[in-house]
């Protein structure tokens, strides 16, 4: 088994950061991960120490399918109202507003120029689920068009229910 490893350190705003990552294969699956530890340089200028870590596995199949499963941990997330879709700003120190989240995705190559994907993000402690279907196709050389939806579900008024869905259309010209 071969793995690429990386180690890093630096400054992020008012924090010193130590971290690392890896990428490699276990059998037919890819395995990747990384972590960063944020340590306040000046205790008055920063909220506290934060650890972010993620790991995931992925696999391509011979029948044009691809699947991945990953988890994210943030020791002290900056909690904001994800289901209110307002000004949500993510940083390296606060990748997601929950301590734990899990992401699963499946993608199928419909043809050499079209693909369909479905992914979901689940935050078990907060009972939040985000469904993300996507369809992508290459309309011309170097021009792709994607249609994506983000459908948010969560506990509201005593029950788990749909909150809202946002639709996106993206054109991408690669030159």
mmCIF file of C-alpha atoms in Angstrom:
data_model
loop_
_atom_site.group_PDB
_atom_site.id
_atom_site.type_symbol
_atom_site.label_atom_id
_atom_site.label_comp_id
_atom_site.label_asym_id
_atom_site.label_seq_id
_atom_site.Cartn_x
_atom_site.Cartn_y
_atom_site.Cartn_z
ATOM 1 C CA UNK A 1 0.000 0.000 0.000
ATOM 2 C CA UNK A 2 1.370 3.392 -1.014
ATOM 3 C CA UNK A 3 0.310 6.604 0.684
ATOM 4 C CA UNK A 4 1.169 10.227 0.115
ATOM 5 C CA UNK A 5 1.588 12.107 3.378
ATOM 6 C CA UNK A 6 1.748 15.814 4.057
ATOM 7 C CA UNK A 7 2.475 17.879 7.142
ATOM 8 C CA UNK A 8 1.821 21.592 7.408
ATOM 9 C CA UNK A 9 2.028 24.482 9.808
ATOM 10 C CA UNK A 10 1.224 28.138 9.511
ATOM 11 C CA UNK A 11 -0.869 31.038 10.725
ATOM 12 C CA UNK A 12 -4.584 31.484 10.144
ATOM 13 C CA UNK A 13 -5.880 34.846 11.351
ATOM 14 C CA UNK A 14 -4.971 34.834 15.079
ATOM 15 C CA UNK A 15 -4.216 31.097 15.323
ATOM 16 C CA UNK A 16 -1.167 28.940 14.809
ATOM 17 C CA UNK A 17 -2.128 25.864 12.786
ATOM 18 C CA UNK A 18 -0.612 22.394 12.766
ATOM 19 C CA UNK A 19 -1.968 19.749 10.453
ATOM 20 C CA UNK A 20 -1.473 16.983 8.006
ATOM 21 C CA UNK A 21 -3.114 14.715 5.530
ATOM 22 C CA UNK A 22 -2.836 11.484 3.609
ATOM 23 C CA UNK A 23 -4.071 9.876 0.407
ATOM 24 C CA UNK A 24 -3.688 6.304 -0.721
ATOM 25 C CA UNK A 25 -5.448 3.046 -1.469
ATOM 26 C CA UNK A 26 -6.625 0.110 0.566
ATOM 27 C CA UNK A 27 -7.461 -2.626 -1.904
ATOM 28 C CA UNK A 28 -9.795 -1.172 -4.553
ATOM 29 C CA UNK A 29 -10.768 1.845 -2.456
ATOM 30 C CA UNK A 30 -9.124 5.208 -2.118
ATOM 31 C CA UNK A 31 -8.656 6.496 1.418
ATOM 32 C CA UNK A 32 -7.978 10.157 2.148
ATOM 33 C CA UNK A 33 -7.983 12.322 5.208
ATOM 34 C CA UNK A 34 -6.646 15.462 6.792
ATOM 35 C CA UNK A 35 -6.701 17.314 10.071
ATOM 36 C CA UNK A 36 -5.842 20.780 11.323
ATOM 37 C CA UNK A 37 -5.357 21.947 14.897
ATOM 38 C CA UNK A 38 -5.888 25.667 15.519
ATOM 39 C CA UNK A 39 -4.126 27.124 18.591
ATOM 40 C CA UNK A 40 -4.734 30.752 19.595
ATOM 41 C CA UNK A 41 -1.549 32.835 19.493
ATOM 42 C CA UNK A 42 -3.151 35.523 21.673
ATOM 43 C CA UNK A 43 -5.840 34.092 23.943
ATOM 44 C CA UNK A 44 -7.702 37.428 23.960
ATOM 45 C CA UNK A 45 -7.935 37.483 20.153
ATOM 46 C CA UNK A 46 -9.263 33.971 19.517
ATOM 47 C CA UNK A 47 -12.132 31.847 20.830
ATOM 48 C CA UNK A 48 -10.060 28.733 21.658
ATOM 49 C CA UNK A 49 -8.398 25.639 20.322
ATOM 50 C CA UNK A 50 -10.222 23.869 17.486
ATOM 51 C CA UNK A 51 -9.561 20.539 15.804
ATOM 52 C CA UNK A 52 -10.982 19.817 12.354
ATOM 53 C CA UNK A 53 -10.581 16.361 10.846
ATOM 54 C CA UNK A 54 -12.007 14.553 7.868
ATOM 55 C CA UNK A 55 -11.606 11.112 6.379
ATOM 56 C CA UNK A 56 -13.244 9.352 3.484
ATOM 57 C CA UNK A 57 -13.204 6.384 1.176
ATOM 58 C CA UNK A 58 -14.124 6.279 -2.499
ATOM 59 C CA UNK A 59 -14.292 3.741 -5.280
ATOM 60 C CA UNK A 60 -14.840 3.657 -9.021
ATOM 61 C CA UNK A 61 -16.659 0.664 -10.459
ATOM 62 C CA UNK A 62 -16.327 -0.927 -13.906
ATOM 63 C CA UNK A 63 -19.966 -0.183 -14.792
ATOM 64 C CA UNK A 64 -19.480 3.642 -14.819
ATOM 65 C CA UNK A 65 -20.461 4.111 -11.163
ATOM 66 C CA UNK A 66 -18.498 6.037 -8.547
ATOM 67 C CA UNK A 67 -19.254 6.126 -4.807
ATOM 68 C CA UNK A 68 -17.779 7.920 -1.819
ATOM 69 C CA UNK A 69 -18.389 8.115 1.902
ATOM 70 C CA UNK A 70 -16.742 10.632 4.225
ATOM 71 C CA UNK A 71 -17.026 12.115 7.714
ATOM 72 C CA UNK A 72 -16.121 15.538 9.103
ATOM 73 C CA UNK A 73 -15.409 16.457 12.724
ATOM 74 C CA UNK A 74 -15.182 20.046 14.034
ATOM 75 C CA UNK A 75 -14.463 20.189 17.788
ATOM 76 C CA UNK A 76 -15.952 23.657 18.329
ATOM 77 C CA UNK A 77 -18.096 24.699 15.351
ATOM 78 C CA UNK A 78 -19.328 28.225 14.832
ATOM 79 C CA UNK A 79 -22.988 27.342 14.907
ATOM 80 C CA UNK A 80 -25.219 29.403 12.692
ATOM 81 C CA UNK A 81 -28.623 28.676 11.263
ATOM 82 C CA UNK A 82 -27.863 26.417 8.285
ATOM 83 C CA UNK A 83 -31.550 26.080 7.464
ATOM 84 C CA UNK A 84 -32.000 29.839 7.199
ATOM 85 C CA UNK A 85 -29.606 30.087 4.200
ATOM 86 C CA UNK A 86 -28.497 33.584 5.096
ATOM 87 C CA UNK A 87 -24.965 34.865 5.265
ATOM 88 C CA UNK A 88 -23.183 31.619 6.055
ATOM 89 C CA UNK A 89 -19.445 32.085 5.879
ATOM 90 C CA UNK A 90 -17.235 29.016 6.222
ATOM 91 C CA UNK A 91 -13.547 29.196 7.044
ATOM 92 C CA UNK A 92 -10.780 26.637 7.457
ATOM 93 C CA UNK A 93 -11.492 26.707 11.203
ATOM 94 C CA UNK A 94 -15.256 26.252 10.817
ATOM 95 C CA UNK A 95 -15.898 24.037 7.814
ATOM 96 C CA UNK A 96 -19.481 23.166 8.816
ATOM 97 C CA UNK A 97 -21.676 24.396 11.697
ATOM 98 C CA UNK A 98 -21.936 20.970 13.397
ATOM 99 C CA UNK A 99 -19.558 18.771 15.389
ATOM 100 C CA UNK A 100 -20.148 15.671 13.197
ATOM 101 C CA UNK A 101 -21.360 15.356 9.630
ATOM 102 C CA UNK A 102 -21.371 12.509 7.133
ATOM 103 C CA UNK A 103 -21.386 12.824 3.338
ATOM 104 C CA UNK A 104 -22.347 10.034 0.932
ATOM 105 C CA UNK A 105 -22.366 10.286 -2.860
ATOM 106 C CA UNK A 106 -23.080 8.099 -5.842
ATOM 107 C CA UNK A 107 -22.426 9.163 -9.427
ATOM 108 C CA UNK A 108 -23.222 7.459 -12.710
ATOM 109 C CA UNK A 109 -21.731 8.302 -16.111
ATOM 110 C CA UNK A 110 -24.866 8.300 -18.270
ATOM 111 C CA UNK A 111 -22.737 8.767 -21.389
ATOM 112 C CA UNK A 112 -19.250 10.105 -22.138
ATOM 113 C CA UNK A 113 -20.668 13.658 -21.945
ATOM 114 C CA UNK A 114 -23.381 13.309 -19.262
ATOM 115 C CA UNK A 115 -23.391 12.311 -15.615
ATOM 116 C CA UNK A 116 -25.949 12.128 -12.831
ATOM 117 C CA UNK A 117 -25.058 12.287 -9.153
ATOM 118 C CA UNK A 118 -26.877 12.133 -5.869
ATOM 119 C CA UNK A 119 -25.315 13.018 -2.564
ATOM 120 C CA UNK A 120 -26.487 13.719 0.936
ATOM 121 C CA UNK A 121 -25.028 15.354 4.022
ATOM 122 C CA UNK A 122 -26.281 14.274 7.420
ATOM 123 C CA UNK A 123 -25.544 15.950 10.755
ATOM 124 C CA UNK A 124 -26.777 13.335 13.259
ATOM 125 C CA UNK A 125 -26.521 15.416 16.443
ATOM 126 C CA UNK A 126 -28.628 18.206 14.955
ATOM 127 C CA UNK A 127 -30.962 15.963 12.919
ATOM 128 C CA UNK A 128 -30.184 17.847 9.687
ATOM 129 C CA UNK A 129 -30.224 16.251 6.238
ATOM 130 C CA UNK A 130 -29.286 17.908 2.938
ATOM 131 C CA UNK A 131 -30.060 16.113 -0.345
ATOM 132 C CA UNK A 132 -28.098 17.167 -3.431
ATOM 133 C CA UNK A 133 -29.106 15.731 -6.812
ATOM 134 C CA UNK A 134 -27.098 16.942 -9.824
ATOM 135 C CA UNK A 135 -27.077 16.435 -13.562
ATOM 136 C CA UNK A 136 -24.142 17.559 -15.697
ATOM 137 C CA UNK A 137 -23.497 17.500 -19.402
ATOM 138 C CA UNK A 138 -20.891 18.767 -21.808
ATOM 139 C CA UNK A 139 -22.753 20.847 -24.391
ATOM 140 C CA UNK A 140 -19.664 21.613 -26.480
ATOM 141 C CA UNK A 141 -15.905 21.253 -26.212
ATOM 142 C CA UNK A 142 -14.886 23.059 -23.009
ATOM 143 C CA UNK A 143 -18.468 24.104 -22.075
ATOM 144 C CA UNK A 144 -20.398 22.238 -19.361
ATOM 145 C CA UNK A 145 -23.855 22.859 -17.953
ATOM 146 C CA UNK A 146 -24.910 21.625 -14.484
ATOM 147 C CA UNK A 147 -28.299 21.572 -12.776
ATOM 148 C CA UNK A 148 -28.133 21.083 -9.012
ATOM 149 C CA UNK A 149 -30.684 21.166 -6.201
ATOM 150 C CA UNK A 150 -30.067 21.511 -2.478
ATOM 151 C CA UNK A 151 -32.972 20.250 -0.424
ATOM 152 C CA UNK A 152 -32.797 20.885 3.331
ATOM 153 C CA UNK A 153 -34.604 18.808 5.956
ATOM 154 C CA UNK A 154 -34.595 19.208 9.724
ATOM 155 C CA UNK A 155 -36.594 19.137 12.905
ATOM 156 C CA UNK A 156 -39.082 21.981 13.019
ATOM 157 C CA UNK A 157 -42.255 22.375 15.116
ATOM 158 C CA UNK A 158 -41.695 18.978 16.712
ATOM 159 C CA UNK A 159 -41.268 17.001 13.476
ATOM 160 C CA UNK A 160 -38.630 16.159 10.893
ATOM 161 C CA UNK A 161 -39.669 17.844 7.651
ATOM 162 C CA UNK A 162 -38.601 19.563 4.452
ATOM 163 C CA UNK A 163 -37.478 23.156 5.053
ATOM 164 C CA UNK A 164 -36.655 24.467 1.570
ATOM 165 C CA UNK A 165 -35.058 23.597 -1.757
ATOM 166 C CA UNK A 166 -32.702 25.797 -3.754
ATOM 167 C CA UNK A 167 -32.025 25.181 -7.460
ATOM 168 C CA UNK A 168 -28.858 26.152 -9.311
ATOM 169 C CA UNK A 169 -27.946 26.290 -12.989
ATOM 170 C CA UNK A 170 -24.250 26.653 -13.739
ATOM 171 C CA UNK A 171 -22.451 27.049 -17.034
ATOM 172 C CA UNK A 172 -18.689 26.482 -17.080
ATOM 173 C CA UNK A 173 -16.350 27.377 -19.889
ATOM 174 C CA UNK A 174 -12.882 25.829 -19.554
ATOM 175 C CA UNK A 175 -10.152 27.557 -21.524
#
